[in-house]
mmCIF file of N, CA and C in Angstrom:
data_model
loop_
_atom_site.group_PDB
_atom_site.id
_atom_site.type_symbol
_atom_site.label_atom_id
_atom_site.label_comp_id
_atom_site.label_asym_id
_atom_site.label_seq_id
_atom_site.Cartn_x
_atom_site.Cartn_y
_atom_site.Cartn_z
ATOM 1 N N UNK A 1 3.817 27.411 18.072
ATOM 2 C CA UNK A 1 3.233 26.085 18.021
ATOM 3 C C UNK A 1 4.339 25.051 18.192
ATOM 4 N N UNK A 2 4.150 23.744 18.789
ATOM 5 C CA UNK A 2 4.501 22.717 18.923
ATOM 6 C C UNK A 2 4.919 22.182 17.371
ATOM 7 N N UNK A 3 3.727 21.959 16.949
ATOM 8 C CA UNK A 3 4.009 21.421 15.915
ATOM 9 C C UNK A 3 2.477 21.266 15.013
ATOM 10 N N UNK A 4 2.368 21.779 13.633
ATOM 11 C CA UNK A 4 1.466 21.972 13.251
ATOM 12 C C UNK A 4 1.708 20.857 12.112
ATOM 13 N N UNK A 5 0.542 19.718 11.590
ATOM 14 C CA UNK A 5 0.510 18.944 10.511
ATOM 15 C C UNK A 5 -0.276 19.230 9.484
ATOM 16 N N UNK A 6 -0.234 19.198 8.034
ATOM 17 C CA UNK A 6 -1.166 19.544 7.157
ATOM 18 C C UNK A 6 -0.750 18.309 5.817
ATOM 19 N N UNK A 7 -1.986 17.732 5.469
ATOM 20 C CA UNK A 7 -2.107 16.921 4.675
ATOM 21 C C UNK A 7 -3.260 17.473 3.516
ATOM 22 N N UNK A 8 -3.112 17.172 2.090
ATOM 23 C CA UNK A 8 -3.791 17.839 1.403
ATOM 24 C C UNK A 8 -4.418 16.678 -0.529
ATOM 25 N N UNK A 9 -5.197 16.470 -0.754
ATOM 26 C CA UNK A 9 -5.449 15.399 -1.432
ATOM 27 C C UNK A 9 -6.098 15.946 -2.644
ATOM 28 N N UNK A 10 -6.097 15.800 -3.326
ATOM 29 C CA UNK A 10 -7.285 16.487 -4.735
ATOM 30 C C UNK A 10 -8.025 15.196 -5.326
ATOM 31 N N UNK A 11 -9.102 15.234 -4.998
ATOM 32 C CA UNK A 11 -10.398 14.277 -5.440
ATOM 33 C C UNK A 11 -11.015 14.010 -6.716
ATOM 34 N N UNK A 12 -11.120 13.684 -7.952
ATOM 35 C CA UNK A 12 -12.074 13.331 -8.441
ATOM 36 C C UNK A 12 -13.637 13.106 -8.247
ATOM 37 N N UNK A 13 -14.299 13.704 -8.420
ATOM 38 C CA UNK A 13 -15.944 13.746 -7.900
ATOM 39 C C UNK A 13 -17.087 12.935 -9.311
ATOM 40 N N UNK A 14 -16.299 13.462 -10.668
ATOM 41 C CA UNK A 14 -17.249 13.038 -11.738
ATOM 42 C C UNK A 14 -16.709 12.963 -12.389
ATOM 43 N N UNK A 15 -16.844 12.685 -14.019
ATOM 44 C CA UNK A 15 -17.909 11.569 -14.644
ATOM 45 C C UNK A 15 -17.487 10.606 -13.218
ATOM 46 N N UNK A 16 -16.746 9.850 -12.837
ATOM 47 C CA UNK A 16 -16.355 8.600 -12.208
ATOM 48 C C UNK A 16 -15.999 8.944 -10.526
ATOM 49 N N UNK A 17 -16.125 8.524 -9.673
ATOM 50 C CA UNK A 17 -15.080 8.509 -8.219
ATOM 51 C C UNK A 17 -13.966 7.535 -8.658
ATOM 52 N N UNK A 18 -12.798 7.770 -7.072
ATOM 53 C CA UNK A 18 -12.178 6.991 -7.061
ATOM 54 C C UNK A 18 -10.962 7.434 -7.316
ATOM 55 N N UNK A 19 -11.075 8.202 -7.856
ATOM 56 C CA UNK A 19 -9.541 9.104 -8.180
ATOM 57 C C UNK A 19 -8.844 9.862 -7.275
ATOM 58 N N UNK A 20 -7.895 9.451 -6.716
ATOM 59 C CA UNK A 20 -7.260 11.038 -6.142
ATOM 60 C C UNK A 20 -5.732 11.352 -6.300
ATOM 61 N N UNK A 21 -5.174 12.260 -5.836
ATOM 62 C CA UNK A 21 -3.915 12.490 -5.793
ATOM 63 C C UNK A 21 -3.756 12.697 -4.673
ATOM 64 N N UNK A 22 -2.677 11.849 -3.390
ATOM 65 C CA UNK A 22 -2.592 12.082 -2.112
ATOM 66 C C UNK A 22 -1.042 12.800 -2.478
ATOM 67 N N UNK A 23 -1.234 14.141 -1.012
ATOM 68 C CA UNK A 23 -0.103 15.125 -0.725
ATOM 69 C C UNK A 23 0.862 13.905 0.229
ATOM 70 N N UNK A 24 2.147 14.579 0.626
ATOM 71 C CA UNK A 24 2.636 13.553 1.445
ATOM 72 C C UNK A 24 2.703 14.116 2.958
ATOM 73 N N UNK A 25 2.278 15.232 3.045
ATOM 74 C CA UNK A 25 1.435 15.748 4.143
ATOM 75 C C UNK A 25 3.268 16.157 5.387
ATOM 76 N N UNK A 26 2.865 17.272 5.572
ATOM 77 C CA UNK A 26 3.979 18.238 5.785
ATOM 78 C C UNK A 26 4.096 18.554 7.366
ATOM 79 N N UNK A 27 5.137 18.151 8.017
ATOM 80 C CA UNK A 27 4.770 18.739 9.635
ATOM 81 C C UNK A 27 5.839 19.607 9.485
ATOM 82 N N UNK A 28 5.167 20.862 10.293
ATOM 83 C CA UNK A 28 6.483 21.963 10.835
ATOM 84 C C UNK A 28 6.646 22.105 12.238
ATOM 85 N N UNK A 29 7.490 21.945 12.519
ATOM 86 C CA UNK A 29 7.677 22.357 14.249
ATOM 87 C C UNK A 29 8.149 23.743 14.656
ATOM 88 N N UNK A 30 7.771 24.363 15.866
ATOM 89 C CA UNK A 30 8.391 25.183 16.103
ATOM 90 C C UNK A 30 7.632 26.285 14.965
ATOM 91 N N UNK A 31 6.813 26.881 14.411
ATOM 92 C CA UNK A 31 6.631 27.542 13.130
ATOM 93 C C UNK A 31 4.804 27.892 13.473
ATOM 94 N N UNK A 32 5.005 28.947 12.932
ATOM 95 C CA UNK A 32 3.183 29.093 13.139
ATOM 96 C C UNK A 32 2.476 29.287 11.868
ATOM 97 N N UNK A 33 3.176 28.944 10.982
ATOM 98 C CA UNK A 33 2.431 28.479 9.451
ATOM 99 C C UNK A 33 2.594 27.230 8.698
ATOM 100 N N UNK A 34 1.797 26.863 8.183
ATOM 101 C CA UNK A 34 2.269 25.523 7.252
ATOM 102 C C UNK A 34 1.330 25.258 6.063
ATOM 103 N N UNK A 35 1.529 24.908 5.115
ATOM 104 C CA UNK A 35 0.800 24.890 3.895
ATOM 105 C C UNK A 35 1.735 23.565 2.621
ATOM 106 N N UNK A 36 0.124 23.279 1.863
ATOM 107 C CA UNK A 36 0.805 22.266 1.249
ATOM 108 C C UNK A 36 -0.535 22.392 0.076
ATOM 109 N N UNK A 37 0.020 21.928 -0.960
ATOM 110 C CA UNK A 37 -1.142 21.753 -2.254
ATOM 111 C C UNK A 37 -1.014 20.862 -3.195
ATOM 112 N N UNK A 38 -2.064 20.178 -4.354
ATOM 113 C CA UNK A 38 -1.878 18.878 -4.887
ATOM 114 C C UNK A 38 -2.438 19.583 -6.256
ATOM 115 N N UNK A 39 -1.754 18.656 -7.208
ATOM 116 C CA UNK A 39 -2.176 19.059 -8.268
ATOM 117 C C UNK A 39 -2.437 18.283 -9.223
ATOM 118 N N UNK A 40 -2.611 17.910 -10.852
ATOM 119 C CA UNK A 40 -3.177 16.556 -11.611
ATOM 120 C C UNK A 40 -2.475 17.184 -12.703
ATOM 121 N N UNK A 41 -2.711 16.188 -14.098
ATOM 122 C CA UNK A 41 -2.496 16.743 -15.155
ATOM 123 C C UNK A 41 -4.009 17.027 -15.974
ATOM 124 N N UNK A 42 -3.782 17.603 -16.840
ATOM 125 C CA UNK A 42 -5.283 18.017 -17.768
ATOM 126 C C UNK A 42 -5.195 16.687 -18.253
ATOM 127 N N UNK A 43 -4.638 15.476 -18.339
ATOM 128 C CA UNK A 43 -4.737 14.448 -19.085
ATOM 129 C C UNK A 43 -6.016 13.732 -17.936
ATOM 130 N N UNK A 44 -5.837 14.475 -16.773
ATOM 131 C CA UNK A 44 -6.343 13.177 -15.820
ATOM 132 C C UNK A 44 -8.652 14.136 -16.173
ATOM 133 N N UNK A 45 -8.198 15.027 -16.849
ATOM 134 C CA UNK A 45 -9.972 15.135 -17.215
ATOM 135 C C UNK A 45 -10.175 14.964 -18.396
ATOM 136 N N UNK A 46 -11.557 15.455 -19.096
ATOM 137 C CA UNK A 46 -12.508 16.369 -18.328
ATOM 138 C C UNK A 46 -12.695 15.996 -17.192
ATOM 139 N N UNK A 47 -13.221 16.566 -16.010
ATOM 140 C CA UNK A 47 -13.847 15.620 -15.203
ATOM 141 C C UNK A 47 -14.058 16.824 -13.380
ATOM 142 N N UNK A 48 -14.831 17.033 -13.295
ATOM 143 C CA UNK A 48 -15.230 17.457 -11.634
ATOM 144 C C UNK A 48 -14.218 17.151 -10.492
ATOM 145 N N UNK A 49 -13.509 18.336 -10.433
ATOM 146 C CA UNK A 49 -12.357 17.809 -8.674
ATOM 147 C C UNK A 49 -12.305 18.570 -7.625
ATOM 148 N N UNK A 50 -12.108 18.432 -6.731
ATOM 149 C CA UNK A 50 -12.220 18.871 -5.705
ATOM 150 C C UNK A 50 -11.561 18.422 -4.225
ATOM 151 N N UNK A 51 -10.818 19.921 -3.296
ATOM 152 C CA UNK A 51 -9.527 19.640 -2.825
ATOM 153 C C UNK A 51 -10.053 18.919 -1.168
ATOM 154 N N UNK A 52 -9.580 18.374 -0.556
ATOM 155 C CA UNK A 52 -9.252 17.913 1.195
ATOM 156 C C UNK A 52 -8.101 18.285 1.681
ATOM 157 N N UNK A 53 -8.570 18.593 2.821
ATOM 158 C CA UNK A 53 -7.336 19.249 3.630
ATOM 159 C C UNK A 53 -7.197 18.521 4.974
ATOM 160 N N UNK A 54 -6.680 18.121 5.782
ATOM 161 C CA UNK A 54 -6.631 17.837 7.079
ATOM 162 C C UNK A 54 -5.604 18.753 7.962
ATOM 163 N N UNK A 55 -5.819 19.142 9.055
ATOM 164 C CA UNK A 55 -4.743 19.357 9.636
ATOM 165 C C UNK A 55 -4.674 19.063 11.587
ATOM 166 N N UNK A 56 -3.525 18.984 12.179
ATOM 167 C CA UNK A 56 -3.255 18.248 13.348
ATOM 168 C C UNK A 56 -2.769 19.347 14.756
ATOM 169 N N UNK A 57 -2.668 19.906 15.062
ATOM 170 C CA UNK A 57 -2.116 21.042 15.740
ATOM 171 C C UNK A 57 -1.835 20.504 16.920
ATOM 172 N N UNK A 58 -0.613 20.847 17.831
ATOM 173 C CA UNK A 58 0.265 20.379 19.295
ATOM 174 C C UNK A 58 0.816 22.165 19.580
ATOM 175 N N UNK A 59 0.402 22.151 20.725
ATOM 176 C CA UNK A 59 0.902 23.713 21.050
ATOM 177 C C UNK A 59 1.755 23.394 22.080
ATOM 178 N N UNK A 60 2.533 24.510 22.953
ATOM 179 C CA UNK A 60 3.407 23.984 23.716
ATOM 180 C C UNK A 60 2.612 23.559 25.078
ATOM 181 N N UNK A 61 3.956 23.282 25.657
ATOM 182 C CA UNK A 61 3.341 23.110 27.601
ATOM 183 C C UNK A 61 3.095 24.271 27.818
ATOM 184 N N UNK A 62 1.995 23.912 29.067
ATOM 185 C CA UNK A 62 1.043 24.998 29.307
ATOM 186 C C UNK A 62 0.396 26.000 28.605
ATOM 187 N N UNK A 63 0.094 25.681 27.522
ATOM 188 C CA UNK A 63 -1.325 26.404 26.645
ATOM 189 C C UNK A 63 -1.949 25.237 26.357
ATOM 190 N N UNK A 64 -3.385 25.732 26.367
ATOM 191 C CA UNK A 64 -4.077 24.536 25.398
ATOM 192 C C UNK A 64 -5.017 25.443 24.297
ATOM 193 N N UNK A 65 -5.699 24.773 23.577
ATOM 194 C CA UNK A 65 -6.456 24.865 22.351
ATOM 195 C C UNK A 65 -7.909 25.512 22.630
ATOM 196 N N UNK A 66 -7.947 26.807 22.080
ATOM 197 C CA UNK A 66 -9.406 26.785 22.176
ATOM 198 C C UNK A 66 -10.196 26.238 20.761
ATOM 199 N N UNK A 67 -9.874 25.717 20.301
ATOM 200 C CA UNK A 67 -10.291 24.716 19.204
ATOM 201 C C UNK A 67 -10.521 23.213 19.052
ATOM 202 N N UNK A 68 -10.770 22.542 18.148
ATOM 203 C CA UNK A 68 -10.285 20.953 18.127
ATOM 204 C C UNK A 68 -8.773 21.038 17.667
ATOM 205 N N UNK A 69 -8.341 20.341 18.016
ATOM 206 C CA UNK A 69 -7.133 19.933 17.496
ATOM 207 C C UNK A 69 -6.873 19.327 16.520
ATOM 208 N N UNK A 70 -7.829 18.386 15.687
ATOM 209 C CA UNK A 70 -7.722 18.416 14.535
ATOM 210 C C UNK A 70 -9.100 18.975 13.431
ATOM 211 N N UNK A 71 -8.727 19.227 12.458
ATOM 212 C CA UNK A 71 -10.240 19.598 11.689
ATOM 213 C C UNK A 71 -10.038 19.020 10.324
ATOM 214 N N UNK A 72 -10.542 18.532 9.189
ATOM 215 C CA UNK A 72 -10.658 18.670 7.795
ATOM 216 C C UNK A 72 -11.674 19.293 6.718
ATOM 217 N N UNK A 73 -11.310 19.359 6.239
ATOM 218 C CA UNK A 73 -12.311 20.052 5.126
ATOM 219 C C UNK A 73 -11.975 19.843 3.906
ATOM 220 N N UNK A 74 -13.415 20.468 3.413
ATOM 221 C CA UNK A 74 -13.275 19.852 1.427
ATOM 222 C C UNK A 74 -13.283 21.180 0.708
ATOM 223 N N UNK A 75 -13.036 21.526 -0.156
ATOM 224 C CA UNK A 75 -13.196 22.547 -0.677
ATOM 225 C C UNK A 75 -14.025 23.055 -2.127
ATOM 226 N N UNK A 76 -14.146 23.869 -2.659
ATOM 227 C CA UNK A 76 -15.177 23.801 -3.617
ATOM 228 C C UNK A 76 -15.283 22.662 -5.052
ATOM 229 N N UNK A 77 -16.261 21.544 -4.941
ATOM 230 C CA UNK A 77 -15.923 20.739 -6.157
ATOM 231 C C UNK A 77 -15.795 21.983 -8.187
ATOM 232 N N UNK A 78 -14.981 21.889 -8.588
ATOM 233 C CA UNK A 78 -15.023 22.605 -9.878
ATOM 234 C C UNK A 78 -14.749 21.711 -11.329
ATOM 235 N N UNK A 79 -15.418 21.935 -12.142
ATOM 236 C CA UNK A 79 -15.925 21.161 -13.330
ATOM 237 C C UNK A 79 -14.120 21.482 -14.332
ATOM 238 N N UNK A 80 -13.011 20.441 -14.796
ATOM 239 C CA UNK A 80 -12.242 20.872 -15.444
ATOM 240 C C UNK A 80 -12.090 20.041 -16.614
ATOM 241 N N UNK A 81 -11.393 21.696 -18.060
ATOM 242 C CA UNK A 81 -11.638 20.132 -19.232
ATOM 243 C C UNK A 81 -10.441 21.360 -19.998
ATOM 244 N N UNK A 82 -9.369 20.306 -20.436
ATOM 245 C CA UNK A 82 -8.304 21.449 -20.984
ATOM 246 C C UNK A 82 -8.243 21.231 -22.138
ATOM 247 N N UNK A 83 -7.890 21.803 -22.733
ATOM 248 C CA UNK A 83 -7.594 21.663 -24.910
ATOM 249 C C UNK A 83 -7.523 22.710 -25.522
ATOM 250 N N UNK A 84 -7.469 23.255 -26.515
ATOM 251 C CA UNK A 84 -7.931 24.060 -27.546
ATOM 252 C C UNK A 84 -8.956 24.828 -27.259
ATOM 253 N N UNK A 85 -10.491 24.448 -27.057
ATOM 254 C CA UNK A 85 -11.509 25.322 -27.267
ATOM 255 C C UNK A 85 -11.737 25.298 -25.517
ATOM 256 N N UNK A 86 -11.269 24.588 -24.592
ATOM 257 C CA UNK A 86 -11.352 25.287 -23.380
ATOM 258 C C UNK A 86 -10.177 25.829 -22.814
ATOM 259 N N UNK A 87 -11.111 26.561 -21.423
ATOM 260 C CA UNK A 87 -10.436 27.815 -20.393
ATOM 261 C C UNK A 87 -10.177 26.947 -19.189
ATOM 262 N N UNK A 88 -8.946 27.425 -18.340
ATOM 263 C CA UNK A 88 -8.645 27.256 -17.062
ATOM 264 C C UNK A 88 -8.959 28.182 -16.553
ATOM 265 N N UNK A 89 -9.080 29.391 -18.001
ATOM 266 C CA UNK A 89 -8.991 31.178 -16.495
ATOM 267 C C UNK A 89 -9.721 31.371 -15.819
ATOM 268 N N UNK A 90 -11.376 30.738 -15.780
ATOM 269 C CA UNK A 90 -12.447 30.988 -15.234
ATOM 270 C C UNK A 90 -13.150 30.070 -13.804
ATOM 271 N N UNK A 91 -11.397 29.443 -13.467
ATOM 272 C CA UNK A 91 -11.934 28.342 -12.222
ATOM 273 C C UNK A 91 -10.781 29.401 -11.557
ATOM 274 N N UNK A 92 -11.985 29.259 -10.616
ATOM 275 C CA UNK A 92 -11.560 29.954 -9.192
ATOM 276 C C UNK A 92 -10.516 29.420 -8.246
ATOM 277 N N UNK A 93 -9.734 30.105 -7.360
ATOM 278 C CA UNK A 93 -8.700 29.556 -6.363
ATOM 279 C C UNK A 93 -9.478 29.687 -5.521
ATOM 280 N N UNK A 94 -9.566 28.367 -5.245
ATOM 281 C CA UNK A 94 -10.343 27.543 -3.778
ATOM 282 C C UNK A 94 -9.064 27.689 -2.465
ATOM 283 N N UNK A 95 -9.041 28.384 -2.005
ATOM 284 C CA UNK A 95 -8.194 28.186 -0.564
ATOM 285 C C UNK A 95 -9.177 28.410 0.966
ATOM 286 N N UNK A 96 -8.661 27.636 2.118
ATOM 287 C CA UNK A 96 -9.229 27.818 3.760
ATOM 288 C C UNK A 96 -8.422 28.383 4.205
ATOM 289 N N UNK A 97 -8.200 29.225 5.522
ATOM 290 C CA UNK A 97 -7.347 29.339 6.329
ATOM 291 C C UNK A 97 -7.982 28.753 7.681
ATOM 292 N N UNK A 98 -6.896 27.667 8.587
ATOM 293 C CA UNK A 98 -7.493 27.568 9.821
ATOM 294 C C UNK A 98 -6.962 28.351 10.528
ATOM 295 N N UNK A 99 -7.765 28.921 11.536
ATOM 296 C CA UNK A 99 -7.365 30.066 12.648
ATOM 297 C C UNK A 99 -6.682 28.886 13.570
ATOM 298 N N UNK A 100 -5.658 28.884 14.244
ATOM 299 C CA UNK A 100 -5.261 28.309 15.219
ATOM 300 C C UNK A 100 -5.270 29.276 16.599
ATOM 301 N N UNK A 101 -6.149 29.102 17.540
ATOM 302 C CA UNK A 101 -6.203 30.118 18.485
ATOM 303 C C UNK A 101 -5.480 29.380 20.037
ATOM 304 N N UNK A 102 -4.966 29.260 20.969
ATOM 305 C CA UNK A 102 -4.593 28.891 22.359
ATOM 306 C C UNK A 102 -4.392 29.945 23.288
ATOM 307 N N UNK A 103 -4.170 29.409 24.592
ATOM 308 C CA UNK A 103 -4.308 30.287 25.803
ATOM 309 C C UNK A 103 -3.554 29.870 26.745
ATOM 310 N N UNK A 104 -2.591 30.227 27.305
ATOM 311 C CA UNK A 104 -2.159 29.881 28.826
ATOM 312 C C UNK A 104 -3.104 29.286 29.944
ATOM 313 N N UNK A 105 -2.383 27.896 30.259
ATOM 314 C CA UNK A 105 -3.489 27.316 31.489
ATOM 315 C C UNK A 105 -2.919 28.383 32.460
ATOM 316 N N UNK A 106 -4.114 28.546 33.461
ATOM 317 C CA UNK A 106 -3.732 29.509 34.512
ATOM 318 C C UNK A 106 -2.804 28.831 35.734
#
């Protein structure tokens, strides 16, 4: 790859909107992986969150994309509340993978 971008945000959904934590969003060149993740404190719930992802993809000369070139997505909203009488162990790891696929122009 040219150069692959990934930006990544963690949302607030409930009691309230409006909340988020923005990633500072990561380009790699030359590299055919890239990854990035956001995180809060238990101070910032109880409260429903849920992750965004964006990412940007540039392949070299002469291939192009059999995809869009860019895509985003949200990922599963999950209910969190930390202390004493609650659990973290029982929230799931929400992860996507995007396939990045290209082809030689003929």
């Amino acid at each position: 790859m040219t150069s692959i971008y990934i930006d990544t945000e963690l949302r607030r959904t409930a009691p309230t909107t409006g909340s988020w934590w923005n990633g500072f969003g990561v380009t790699k060149y030359a590299s055919t992986t890239a990854s990035d993740t956001q995180a809060t404190s238990c101070s910032s719930g109880p409260g429903t969150f849920r992750g965004w992802a964006e990412t940007r993809k540039v392949v070299p000369p002469g291939y192009t994309l059999t995809g869009p070139p860019y895509e985003a997505k949200y990922g599963t909203a999950v209910a969190v509340a930390c202390g004493l009488n609650q659990s973290l162990a029982a929230i799931p790891t929400d992860s996507t993978e995007v396939r990045i696929e290209f082809e030689r122009v003929p």
